[in-house]
mmCIF file of C-alpha atoms and ligand atoms in Angstrom:
data_model
loop_
_atom_site.group_PDB
_atom_site.id
_atom_site.type_symbol
_atom_site.label_atom_id
_atom_site.label_comp_id
_atom_site.label_asym_id
_atom_site.label_seq_id
_atom_site.Cartn_x
_atom_site.Cartn_y
_atom_site.Cartn_z
ATOM 1 C CA MET A 218 0.000 0.000 0.000
ATOM 2 C CA THR A 219 1.269 3.436 -0.898
ATOM 3 C CA ASP A 220 1.925 5.666 2.083
ATOM 4 C CA THR A 221 0.036 8.833 1.138
ATOM 5 C CA THR A 222 1.075 10.870 4.155
ATOM 6 C CA ILE A 223 1.630 14.487 3.215
ATOM 7 C CA SER A 224 3.999 16.815 5.015
ATOM 8 C CA ASN A 225 2.919 18.377 8.295
ATOM 9 C CA ALA A 226 3.403 21.773 6.669
ATOM 10 C CA LEU A 227 0.998 20.973 3.840
ATOM 11 C CA ALA A 228 -1.475 19.350 6.215
ATOM 12 C CA ARG A 229 -1.815 22.702 7.970
ATOM 13 C CA ILE A 230 -3.171 24.467 4.889
ATOM 14 C CA GLN A 231 -6.351 24.339 2.836
ATOM 15 C CA PRO A 232 -6.543 24.808 -0.941
ATOM 16 C CA SER A 233 -7.338 28.385 -1.977
ATOM 17 C CA GLN A 234 -11.110 28.697 -1.676
ATOM 18 C CA THR A 235 -11.286 31.411 -4.315
ATOM 19 C CA ASN A 236 -9.512 29.118 -6.796
ATOM 20 C CA ALA A 237 -11.698 26.195 -5.668
ATOM 21 C CA MET A 238 -14.900 28.133 -6.306
ATOM 22 C CA THR A 239 -13.630 29.370 -9.672
ATOM 23 C CA ASP A 240 -12.655 25.809 -10.682
ATOM 24 C CA ARG A 241 -16.098 24.566 -9.608
ATOM 25 C CA ALA A 242 -17.744 27.253 -11.768
ATOM 26 C CA PHE A 243 -15.558 26.169 -14.753
ATOM 27 C CA GLU A 244 -16.572 22.520 -14.212
ATOM 28 C CA LEU A 245 -20.264 23.314 -14.002
ATOM 29 C CA ARG A 246 -20.039 25.458 -17.113
ATOM 30 C CA ALA A 247 -18.211 22.694 -18.973
ATOM 31 C CA ALA A 248 -21.097 20.389 -18.012
ATOM 32 C CA GLY A 249 -23.508 22.841 -19.634
ATOM 33 C CA ALA A 250 -24.688 24.847 -16.608
ATOM 34 C CA ASP A 251 -25.218 28.575 -16.979
ATOM 35 C CA ILE A 252 -22.922 29.951 -14.262
ATOM 36 C CA ILE A 253 -21.687 33.504 -13.854
ATOM 37 C CA SER A 254 -18.444 33.584 -11.935
ATOM 38 C CA LEU A 255 -18.009 36.547 -9.645
ATOM 39 C CA SER A 256 -15.456 34.570 -7.662
ATOM 40 C CA VAL A 257 -12.306 35.302 -9.579
ATOM 41 C CA GLY A 258 -10.177 38.378 -9.006
ATOM 42 C CA GLU A 259 -9.104 39.417 -12.468
ATOM 43 C CA PRO A 260 -9.941 42.313 -14.765
ATOM 44 C CA ASP A 261 -12.120 41.363 -17.733
ATOM 45 C CA PHE A 262 -10.354 43.890 -19.982
ATOM 46 C CA PRO A 263 -7.991 42.515 -22.632
ATOM 47 C CA THR A 264 -4.252 42.731 -21.959
ATOM 48 C CA PRO A 265 -3.023 45.956 -23.668
ATOM 49 C CA PRO A 266 -1.710 45.375 -27.222
ATOM 50 C CA HIS A 267 1.715 46.912 -26.528
ATOM 51 C CA VAL A 268 2.246 44.300 -23.821
ATOM 52 C CA ILE A 269 1.306 41.448 -26.153
ATOM 53 C CA GLU A 270 3.615 42.884 -28.816
ATOM 54 C CA ALA A 271 6.518 43.031 -26.349
ATOM 55 C CA ALA A 272 5.958 39.374 -25.401
ATOM 56 C CA THR A 273 5.822 38.336 -29.071
ATOM 57 C CA ALA A 274 8.932 40.353 -29.918
ATOM 58 C CA ALA A 275 10.808 38.788 -27.003
ATOM 59 C CA MET A 276 9.983 35.278 -28.218
ATOM 60 C CA LEU A 277 10.999 36.086 -31.779
ATOM 61 C CA ALA A 278 14.245 37.634 -30.516
ATOM 62 C CA GLY A 279 15.097 34.390 -28.754
ATOM 63 C CA GLU A 280 14.423 35.604 -25.218
ATOM 64 C CA THR A 281 13.379 32.101 -24.276
ATOM 65 C CA ARG A 282 16.140 31.104 -21.854
ATOM 66 C CA TYR A 283 16.753 31.348 -18.128
ATOM 67 C CA THR A 284 17.423 34.798 -16.731
ATOM 68 C CA ALA A 285 19.036 35.799 -13.425
ATOM 69 C CA VAL A 286 16.926 34.355 -10.582
ATOM 70 C CA ALA A 287 15.912 37.828 -9.346
ATOM 71 C CA GLY A 288 14.842 38.922 -12.841
ATOM 72 C CA THR A 289 16.309 40.660 -15.868
ATOM 73 C CA ALA A 290 18.213 43.903 -15.335
ATOM 74 C CA LYS A 291 15.656 45.625 -17.595
ATOM 75 C CA LEU A 292 12.672 44.535 -15.555
ATOM 76 C CA ARG A 293 14.291 45.288 -12.208
ATOM 77 C CA GLU A 294 15.032 48.790 -13.499
ATOM 78 C CA ALA A 295 11.505 49.190 -14.868
ATOM 79 C CA ALA A 296 10.042 47.981 -11.578
ATOM 80 C CA ALA A 297 12.241 50.423 -9.607
ATOM 81 C CA LEU A 298 10.823 53.168 -11.858
ATOM 82 C CA HIS A 299 7.291 51.910 -11.128
ATOM 83 C CA PHE A 300 7.883 51.896 -7.362
ATOM 84 C CA GLN A 301 9.139 55.493 -7.567
ATOM 85 C CA ARG A 302 6.605 56.902 -10.045
ATOM 86 C CA ASP A 303 3.470 55.126 -8.847
ATOM 87 C CA LEU A 304 4.098 54.416 -5.155
ATOM 88 C CA GLY A 305 6.622 57.102 -4.167
ATOM 89 C CA ILE A 306 9.178 54.535 -2.967
ATOM 90 C CA THR A 307 12.827 55.039 -3.882
ATOM 91 C CA VAL A 308 14.670 51.749 -4.400
ATOM 92 C CA ALA A 309 17.695 50.601 -6.378
ATOM 93 C CA PRO A 310 17.042 47.874 -8.990
ATOM 94 C CA ALA A 311 19.111 45.527 -6.785
ATOM 95 C CA GLN A 312 16.419 45.891 -4.122
ATOM 96 C CA VAL A 313 13.757 44.523 -6.469
ATOM 97 C CA LEU A 314 12.873 40.844 -6.827
ATOM 98 C CA VAL A 315 10.809 39.605 -9.772
ATOM 99 C CA SER A 316 8.694 36.562 -8.947
ATOM 100 C CA THR A 317 6.053 34.353 -10.527
ATOM 101 C CA GLY A 318 3.093 36.497 -9.500
ATOM 102 C CA GLY A 319 2.491 38.581 -6.415
ATOM 103 C CA LYS A 320 1.367 35.356 -4.772
ATOM 104 C CA GLN A 321 4.901 34.004 -4.947
ATOM 105 C CA SER A 322 6.261 37.274 -3.522
ATOM 106 C CA VAL A 323 3.993 36.842 -0.476
ATOM 107 C CA PHE A 324 4.967 33.189 -0.102
ATOM 108 C CA LEU A 325 8.680 33.968 -0.298
ATOM 109 C CA CYS A 326 8.823 36.810 2.208
ATOM 110 C CA LEU A 327 6.852 34.917 4.847
ATOM 111 C CA THR A 328 8.432 31.516 4.319
ATOM 112 C CA ALA A 329 11.934 32.997 4.242
ATOM 113 C CA THR A 330 11.549 34.622 7.661
ATOM 114 C CA LEU A 331 8.924 32.903 9.825
ATOM 115 C CA ASN A 332 9.753 30.341 12.462
ATOM 116 C CA PRO A 333 7.360 28.102 14.417
ATOM 117 C CA GLY A 334 5.503 30.094 17.049
ATOM 118 C CA ASP A 335 6.045 33.484 15.410
ATOM 119 C CA GLU A 336 2.935 35.640 15.200
ATOM 120 C CA VAL A 337 1.651 37.512 12.179
ATOM 121 C CA VAL A 338 -0.852 40.329 12.618
ATOM 122 C CA VAL A 339 -3.440 40.407 9.845
ATOM 123 C CA PRO A 340 -6.480 42.697 9.623
ATOM 124 C CA ALA A 341 -9.545 40.607 8.722
ATOM 125 C CA PRO A 342 -11.169 40.012 6.302
ATOM 126 C CA TRP A 343 -7.861 39.211 4.548
ATOM 127 C CA TRP A 344 -6.757 37.832 1.217
ATOM 128 C CA VAL A 345 -7.146 34.029 1.409
ATOM 129 C CA SER A 346 -3.522 33.130 0.838
ATOM 130 C CA TYR A 347 -2.112 35.199 3.720
ATOM 131 C CA SER A 348 -3.400 32.972 6.496
ATOM 132 C CA GLU A 349 -2.577 29.727 4.700
ATOM 133 C CA ILE A 350 1.013 30.775 3.969
ATOM 134 C CA VAL A 351 1.469 31.765 7.633
ATOM 135 C CA HIS A 352 0.166 28.351 8.705
ATOM 136 C CA PHE A 353 2.466 26.620 6.222
ATOM 137 C CA SER A 354 5.384 28.128 8.169
ATOM 138 C CA ASP A 355 3.930 26.878 11.473
ATOM 139 C CA ALA A 356 3.386 30.447 12.606
ATOM 140 C CA GLU A 357 0.218 31.902 14.132
ATOM 141 C CA VAL A 358 -2.209 34.355 12.577
ATOM 142 C CA VAL A 359 -3.257 37.107 14.983
ATOM 143 C CA LYS A 360 -6.567 38.273 13.590
ATOM 144 C CA VAL A 361 -7.586 41.910 13.947
ATOM 145 C CA ALA A 362 -11.287 42.024 13.159
ATOM 146 C CA THR A 363 -12.497 45.057 11.215
ATOM 147 C CA THR A 364 -16.060 46.093 10.414
ATOM 148 C CA PRO A 365 -17.983 47.811 7.630
ATOM 149 C CA ALA A 366 -18.392 50.815 9.963
ATOM 150 C CA SER A 367 -14.643 51.564 9.686
ATOM 151 C CA ARG A 368 -14.707 50.551 5.999
ATOM 152 C CA PHE A 369 -12.764 47.485 7.108
ATOM 153 C CA ARG A 370 -9.737 49.498 8.271
ATOM 154 C CA MET A 371 -7.722 48.536 11.337
ATOM 155 C CA SER A 372 -6.944 51.340 13.805
ATOM 156 C CA ALA A 373 -3.519 52.115 15.295
ATOM 157 C CA GLU A 374 -4.949 51.146 18.715
ATOM 158 C CA GLN A 375 -5.993 47.743 17.382
ATOM 159 C CA LEU A 376 -2.517 47.271 15.923
ATOM 160 C CA GLU A 377 -0.837 48.158 19.208
ATOM 161 C CA ALA A 378 -3.077 45.737 21.101
ATOM 162 C CA ALA A 379 -2.316 42.888 18.665
ATOM 163 C CA ILE A 380 1.475 43.112 18.896
ATOM 164 C CA THR A 381 3.263 40.812 21.355
ATOM 165 C CA PRO A 382 6.946 39.907 21.796
ATOM 166 C CA LYS A 383 6.298 37.039 19.349
ATOM 167 C CA THR A 384 5.055 39.293 16.517
ATOM 168 C CA ARG A 385 7.212 38.964 13.408
ATOM 169 C CA TRP A 386 5.061 40.446 10.641
ATOM 170 C CA LEU A 387 2.243 42.863 10.067
ATOM 171 C CA LEU A 388 0.457 42.236 6.756
ATOM 172 C CA LEU A 389 -1.110 45.296 5.138
ATOM 173 C CA ASN A 390 -3.059 45.228 1.887
ATOM 174 C CA SER A 391 -4.292 48.552 0.556
ATOM 175 C CA PRO A 392 -6.475 48.761 -1.465
ATOM 176 C CA GLY A 393 -7.502 45.436 -0.043
ATOM 177 C CA ASN A 394 -8.904 42.177 -1.267
ATOM 178 C CA PRO A 395 -11.665 41.205 -0.302
ATOM 179 C CA THR A 396 -13.061 44.484 1.107
ATOM 180 C CA GLY A 397 -11.540 47.348 -0.883
ATOM 181 C CA ALA A 398 -10.269 48.806 2.421
ATOM 182 C CA THR A 399 -7.804 51.586 1.648
ATOM 183 C CA TYR A 400 -5.551 53.198 4.230
ATOM 184 C CA SER A 401 -4.942 56.962 4.175
ATOM 185 C CA ALA A 402 -1.568 58.573 4.824
ATOM 186 C CA GLN A 403 -2.868 59.497 8.272
ATOM 187 C CA ASP A 404 -3.804 55.880 9.069
ATOM 188 C CA LEU A 405 -0.363 54.705 7.963
ATOM 189 C CA LEU A 406 1.502 57.385 9.927
ATOM 190 C CA GLY A 407 -0.395 56.138 12.986
ATOM 191 C CA PHE A 408 0.812 52.587 12.268
ATOM 192 C CA ALA A 409 4.390 53.892 11.830
ATOM 193 C CA GLU A 410 4.277 55.386 15.339
ATOM 194 C CA VAL A 411 3.256 52.021 16.757
ATOM 195 C CA LEU A 412 5.856 50.136 14.716
ATOM 196 C CA ARG A 413 8.679 52.367 15.947
ATOM 197 C CA ARG A 414 7.979 51.000 19.424
ATOM 198 C CA HIS A 415 8.291 47.407 18.141
ATOM 199 C CA PRO A 416 11.559 47.063 16.207
ATOM 200 C CA ARG A 417 11.256 43.292 15.633
ATOM 201 C CA VAL A 418 8.091 43.623 13.543
ATOM 202 C CA LEU A 419 8.465 43.425 9.758
ATOM 203 C CA VAL A 420 5.792 44.864 7.472
ATOM 204 C CA MET A 421 4.533 43.456 4.219
ATOM 205 C CA SER A 422 2.649 46.096 2.264
ATOM 206 C CA ASP A 423 0.760 44.427 -0.566
ATOM 207 C CA ASP A 424 -0.041 47.309 -2.923
ATOM 208 C CA ILE A 425 -0.966 45.228 -5.948
ATOM 209 C CA TYR A 426 -4.267 47.132 -6.335
ATOM 210 C CA ALA A 427 -2.699 50.624 -6.006
ATOM 211 C CA PRO A 428 -3.829 51.901 -9.444
ATOM 212 C CA LEU A 429 -7.410 50.946 -8.551
ATOM 213 C CA ARG A 430 -8.208 53.635 -5.995
ATOM 214 C CA TYR A 431 -11.439 55.585 -6.253
ATOM 215 C CA GLY A 432 -10.656 58.347 -3.738
ATOM 216 C CA GLN A 433 -8.759 61.584 -4.247
ATOM 217 C CA GLY A 434 -5.032 62.124 -3.925
ATOM 218 C CA PRO A 435 -1.984 59.951 -4.420
ATOM 219 C CA HIS A 436 -1.663 56.383 -3.216
ATOM 220 C CA ALA A 437 -0.439 56.176 0.390
ATOM 221 C CA THR A 438 2.059 53.484 1.317
ATOM 222 C CA LEU A 439 4.133 52.909 4.425
ATOM 223 C CA ALA A 440 7.609 52.682 2.851
ATOM 224 C CA ALA A 441 7.162 56.128 1.284
ATOM 225 C CA LEU A 442 5.687 57.684 4.421
ATOM 226 C CA ALA A 443 8.109 56.200 6.953
ATOM 227 C CA PRO A 444 11.516 55.860 5.269
ATOM 228 C CA ASP A 445 13.097 55.320 8.707
ATOM 229 C CA LEU A 446 11.356 51.912 8.737
ATOM 230 C CA ALA A 447 12.619 50.962 5.259
ATOM 231 C CA GLU A 448 14.902 48.216 6.604
ATOM 232 C CA ARG A 449 11.805 46.251 7.612
ATOM 233 C CA ILE A 450 9.195 46.995 4.971
ATOM 234 C CA LEU A 451 8.606 44.865 1.889
ATOM 235 C CA THR A 452 6.287 46.412 -0.709
ATOM 236 C CA ILE A 453 4.643 44.056 -3.175
ATOM 237 C CA SER A 454 3.271 45.170 -6.524
ATOM 238 C CA GLY A 455 2.754 43.737 -9.969
ATOM 239 C CA VAL A 456 1.006 43.865 -13.287
ATOM 240 C CA SER A 457 -1.640 41.149 -12.806
ATOM 241 C CA LYS A 458 -4.447 43.394 -11.630
ATOM 242 C CA SER A 459 -3.434 46.812 -12.966
ATOM 243 C CA HIS A 460 -2.571 45.718 -16.528
ATOM 244 C CA ALA A 461 -4.928 42.726 -16.919
ATOM 245 C CA MET A 462 -1.942 40.368 -16.988
ATOM 246 C CA THR A 463 -2.992 37.685 -14.497
ATOM 247 C CA GLY A 464 -1.855 34.883 -16.817
ATOM 248 C CA PHE A 465 1.627 36.318 -17.294
ATOM 249 C CA ARG A 466 2.447 35.524 -13.656
ATOM 250 C CA ILE A 467 4.731 38.413 -12.752
ATOM 251 C CA GLY A 468 4.957 39.980 -9.300
ATOM 252 C CA VAL A 469 7.573 42.433 -8.065
ATOM 253 C CA SER A 470 8.697 43.212 -4.548
ATOM 254 C CA ALA A 471 10.933 45.968 -3.224
ATOM 255 C CA GLY A 472 12.584 46.018 0.154
ATOM 256 C CA PRO A 473 15.779 45.923 2.176
ATOM 257 C CA GLN A 474 18.701 44.061 0.660
ATOM 258 C CA TRP A 475 18.824 41.420 3.424
ATOM 259 C CA LEU A 476 15.223 40.413 2.793
ATOM 260 C CA ILE A 477 15.431 40.520 -1.012
ATOM 261 C CA SER A 478 18.551 38.295 -0.795
ATOM 262 C CA ALA A 479 16.794 35.817 1.512
ATOM 263 C CA MET A 480 13.769 35.661 -0.792
ATOM 264 C CA THR A 481 15.972 35.257 -3.878
ATOM 265 C CA ARG A 482 17.786 32.363 -2.197
ATOM 266 C CA LEU A 483 14.471 30.611 -1.630
ATOM 267 C CA GLN A 484 13.154 31.419 -5.111
ATOM 268 C CA SER A 485 16.321 29.941 -6.644
ATOM 269 C CA HIS A 486 15.136 26.515 -5.457
ATOM 270 C CA ILE A 487 11.462 26.912 -6.331
ATOM 271 C CA THR A 488 10.874 28.477 -9.737
ATOM 272 C CA GLY A 489 14.240 30.062 -10.447
ATOM 273 C CA ASN A 490 13.483 33.093 -12.591
ATOM 274 C CA ALA A 491 9.957 34.137 -13.517
ATOM 275 C CA CYS A 492 8.956 33.398 -17.142
ATOM 276 C CA THR A 493 11.412 35.215 -19.428
ATOM 277 C CA ILE A 494 8.760 36.190 -21.999
ATOM 278 C CA SER A 495 6.468 37.523 -19.288
ATOM 279 C CA GLN A 496 9.338 39.573 -17.891
ATOM 280 C CA ALA A 497 9.737 41.303 -21.269
ATOM 281 C CA ALA A 498 5.973 41.946 -21.307
ATOM 282 C CA ALA A 499 6.139 43.431 -17.799
ATOM 283 C CA VAL A 500 8.891 45.851 -18.892
ATOM 284 C CA ALA A 501 6.463 47.124 -21.551
ATOM 285 C CA ALA A 502 3.695 47.361 -18.952
ATOM 286 C CA PHE A 503 5.787 49.455 -16.543
ATOM 287 C CA THR A 504 7.501 51.666 -19.131
ATOM 288 C CA GLY A 505 4.778 51.966 -21.797
ATOM 289 C CA PRO A 506 1.652 54.134 -21.809
ATOM 290 C CA GLN A 507 -0.184 54.342 -18.482
ATOM 291 C CA ASP A 508 -3.080 56.610 -19.486
ATOM 292 C CA PHE A 509 -5.491 53.719 -20.218
ATOM 293 C CA LEU A 510 -5.319 52.836 -16.507
ATOM 294 C CA LEU A 511 -7.337 55.963 -15.729
ATOM 295 C CA ASP A 512 -10.020 54.916 -18.201
ATOM 296 C CA TRP A 513 -10.140 51.405 -16.714
ATOM 297 C CA ARG A 514 -10.395 52.853 -13.235
ATOM 298 C CA GLU A 515 -13.363 55.008 -14.215
ATOM 299 C CA ARG A 516 -15.085 51.995 -15.739
ATOM 300 C CA PHE A 517 -14.511 50.035 -12.532
ATOM 301 C CA ARG A 518 -15.820 52.974 -10.530
ATOM 302 C CA ALA A 519 -19.067 53.026 -12.536
ATOM 303 C CA ARG A 520 -19.488 49.264 -12.010
ATOM 304 C CA ARG A 521 -18.727 49.608 -8.329
ATOM 305 C CA ASP A 522 -21.409 52.261 -7.897
ATOM 306 C CA ALA A 523 -23.978 50.216 -9.806
ATOM 307 C CA VAL A 524 -23.158 46.993 -7.936
ATOM 308 C CA VAL A 525 -23.169 48.587 -4.476
ATOM 309 C CA ALA A 526 -26.558 50.218 -5.158
ATOM 310 C CA ALA A 527 -28.041 46.975 -6.511
ATOM 311 C CA ILE A 528 -26.724 44.827 -3.621
ATOM 312 C CA ASN A 529 -27.951 47.282 -0.989
ATOM 313 C CA ALA A 530 -31.405 47.167 -2.593
ATOM 314 C CA ILE A 531 -31.693 43.395 -1.926
ATOM 315 C CA PRO A 532 -33.405 42.716 1.413
ATOM 316 C CA GLY A 533 -30.967 41.322 3.981
ATOM 317 C CA LEU A 534 -27.791 42.226 2.061
ATOM 318 C CA SER A 535 -25.560 45.215 2.667
ATOM 319 C CA THR A 536 -22.136 46.387 1.612
ATOM 320 C CA PRO A 537 -20.173 49.592 2.214
ATOM 321 C CA VAL A 538 -18.732 51.411 -0.788
ATOM 322 C CA PRO A 539 -15.245 49.969 -1.396
ATOM 323 C CA ASP A 540 -12.530 52.619 -1.774
ATOM 324 C CA GLY A 541 -10.349 50.533 -4.071
ATOM 325 C CA ALA A 542 -9.792 47.213 -5.895
ATOM 326 C CA PHE A 543 -12.761 45.458 -7.562
ATOM 327 C CA TYR A 544 -14.489 43.561 -4.785
ATOM 328 C CA CYS A 545 -17.476 44.047 -2.502
ATOM 329 C CA MET A 546 -17.688 42.252 0.823
ATOM 330 C CA VAL A 547 -21.398 41.674 1.255
ATOM 331 C CA ASP A 548 -22.940 41.163 4.686
ATOM 332 C CA ALA A 549 -25.782 38.634 4.682
ATOM 333 C CA THR A 550 -26.323 38.264 8.436
ATOM 334 C CA PRO A 551 -30.142 38.387 8.200
ATOM 335 C CA HIS A 552 -30.042 35.299 5.927
ATOM 336 C CA MET A 553 -27.799 33.219 8.172
ATOM 337 C CA ALA A 554 -30.606 31.655 10.217
ATOM 338 C CA ARG A 555 -31.973 30.226 6.990
ATOM 339 C CA PHE A 556 -28.696 28.875 5.574
ATOM 340 C CA GLY A 557 -26.717 27.996 8.698
ATOM 341 C CA ASP A 558 -23.410 29.419 7.492
ATOM 342 C CA ASP A 559 -21.972 31.434 4.665
ATOM 343 C CA ASN A 560 -20.577 28.390 2.837
ATOM 344 C CA ALA A 561 -24.115 27.020 2.552
ATOM 345 C CA LEU A 562 -25.255 30.411 1.294
ATOM 346 C CA ALA A 563 -22.455 30.449 -1.342
ATOM 347 C CA MET A 564 -23.485 26.942 -2.492
ATOM 348 C CA HIS A 565 -27.115 28.088 -2.702
ATOM 349 C CA LEU A 566 -26.099 31.028 -4.902
ATOM 350 C CA LEU A 567 -24.056 28.663 -7.082
ATOM 351 C CA GLU A 568 -27.166 26.525 -7.580
ATOM 352 C CA HIS A 569 -28.864 29.712 -8.784
ATOM 353 C CA GLY A 570 -26.111 30.371 -11.295
ATOM 354 C CA VAL A 571 -23.695 32.720 -9.508
ATOM 355 C CA ALA A 572 -20.303 31.775 -8.080
ATOM 356 C CA VAL A 573 -19.228 33.913 -5.105
ATOM 357 C CA VAL A 574 -16.792 33.207 -2.263
ATOM 358 C CA ALA A 575 -17.966 32.848 1.351
ATOM 359 C CA ALA A 576 -16.653 35.526 3.730
ATOM 360 C CA SER A 577 -15.276 32.837 6.054
ATOM 361 C CA ALA A 578 -12.656 31.989 3.394
ATOM 362 C CA PHE A 579 -11.185 35.422 4.134
ATOM 363 C CA GLY A 580 -11.351 35.254 7.920
ATOM 364 C CA GLY A 581 -14.686 37.089 7.784
ATOM 365 C CA GLN A 582 -18.168 35.828 8.510
ATOM 366 C CA ASP A 583 -21.818 35.740 7.494
ATOM 367 C CA GLY A 584 -21.440 37.040 3.987
ATOM 368 C CA PHE A 585 -19.670 36.683 0.687
ATOM 369 C CA ARG A 586 -17.301 38.451 -1.656
ATOM 370 C CA ILE A 587 -18.167 39.354 -5.192
ATOM 371 C CA SER A 588 -15.774 40.636 -7.806
ATOM 372 C CA PHE A 589 -17.162 43.403 -9.981
ATOM 373 C CA ALA A 590 -14.470 42.901 -12.614
ATOM 374 C CA ALA A 591 -17.092 41.746 -15.098
ATOM 375 C CA ASP A 592 -19.109 43.217 -17.918
ATOM 376 C CA ASP A 593 -22.008 45.515 -16.882
ATOM 377 C CA ALA A 594 -24.723 43.297 -18.357
ATOM 378 C CA VAL A 595 -23.185 40.200 -16.728
ATOM 379 C CA LEU A 596 -23.109 41.956 -13.372
ATOM 380 C CA GLN A 597 -26.740 42.968 -13.724
ATOM 381 C CA THR A 598 -27.817 39.414 -14.515
ATOM 382 C CA ALA A 599 -25.731 38.024 -11.648
ATOM 383 C CA ILE A 600 -27.251 40.415 -9.133
ATOM 384 C CA ALA A 601 -30.751 39.676 -10.375
ATOM 385 C CA ARG A 602 -30.003 35.976 -9.824
ATOM 386 C CA ILE A 603 -28.721 36.654 -6.306
ATOM 387 C CA ALA A 604 -31.900 38.611 -5.501
ATOM 388 C CA LYS A 605 -34.048 35.772 -6.838
ATOM 389 C CA ALA A 606 -32.046 33.098 -5.001
ATOM 390 C CA LEU A 607 -32.619 34.867 -1.714
ATOM 391 C CA GLU A 608 -36.325 35.259 -2.369
ATOM 392 C CA SER A 609 -36.830 31.542 -2.977
ATOM 393 C CA GLN A 610 -37.019 28.697 -0.378
HETATM 394 N N1 PLP B 180 -2.233 40.076 -3.356
HETATM 395 C C1 PLP B 180 -3.564 40.201 -3.363
HETATM 396 C C2 PLP B 180 -4.215 41.003 -2.301
HETATM 397 C C3 PLP B 180 -4.343 39.563 -4.330
HETATM 398 O O1 PLP B 180 -5.665 39.703 -4.335
HETATM 399 C C4 PLP B 180 -3.689 38.775 -5.312
HETATM 400 C C5 PLP B 180 -4.468 38.023 -6.309
HETATM 401 O O2 PLP B 180 -5.627 37.750 -6.171
HETATM 402 C C6 PLP B 180 -2.300 38.706 -5.273
HETATM 403 C C7 PLP B 180 -1.599 39.351 -4.281
HETATM 404 C C8 PLP B 180 -1.524 37.862 -6.250
HETATM 405 O O3 PLP B 180 -1.618 38.235 -7.548
HETATM 406 P P1 PLP B 180 -0.807 37.488 -8.672
HETATM 407 O O4 PLP B 180 -0.100 36.331 -8.067
HETATM 408 O O5 PLP B 180 -1.815 37.073 -9.678
HETATM 409 O O6 PLP B 180 0.161 38.522 -9.188
#
């Protein structure tokens, strides 16, 4: 008999529930069911033509070999330009690591530094992979619950209360998945004050949704606002969400040399370099025209407004207006007595033709996340189905 024991590290984690729901929607569709998937977090816009051209040109020019593990010199330079221009963070190209998606950047920084028993402070609801990656490293998630009333933002007081001598990381994600929570400069300066009192705490700032902010003013990020903390802040960005390049699998991170070196060491044994062709495409994304991003943002804003209004008009559902990204975290508390839990509610909605992800997958509760990165007519149909599904029974 084959011994099918898996590692203790793997046994501690669950498959990504957003991917699981998306896969389930694909399967049902393949079997002929009419399913609208609002479970996946990717823009529905086509990848910009100049990016596709750069990828094609790279292939034709023979850029089909390994590159340096940390990425090509061109992409590290282009990413350093992006961090400066778009996030206000000054870094040398040597302080940039190119990985296979932002997801790998998150995995590397946590896995390269966490030890059993370390604690990681994460405002909830959080992006699904954060908690699982922390558990993979045998570390503990310290959950800081946030509410719609604060637009899902943690306060400096909550942060202070969550930190203990075992705290190793604080994970920030602004604009955030799954809530759209977006921290202001003032919020972040408050966190910086707290962090100065706790020198062992590292900060991961996942800014992958930075171009998708609906408020006024420039994007606020900790590394730009508190340069004195730069030796312990890793900022993660990428092209997946901003440039509709999810399939290219490129993520970039910028941080102190010691951390970038540790992450590169780990990456050298996992994927080695990120896809060479995708790296050439990402150079075009960072250095080419950026004006279309404003148009995309306005289209997302219009969808957001329509979706929020339509959800809030359904009895028993409510959602605050998200300040960034393309998700709504919908509260369905009044329906919980009927369904038992939010997983049962998500399955019920799937039976009515809409794939969403239960809030509990994100460390939340009694609700679900929808992505509004879909065509207007599709969104309208999906919301009509949700309304109907909650009427029935
Ligand atoms: N960070 C957040 C908050 C995300 O929502 C995602 C994707 O859903 C990622 C990182 C990873 O993006 P990718 O690996 O596609 O670049």
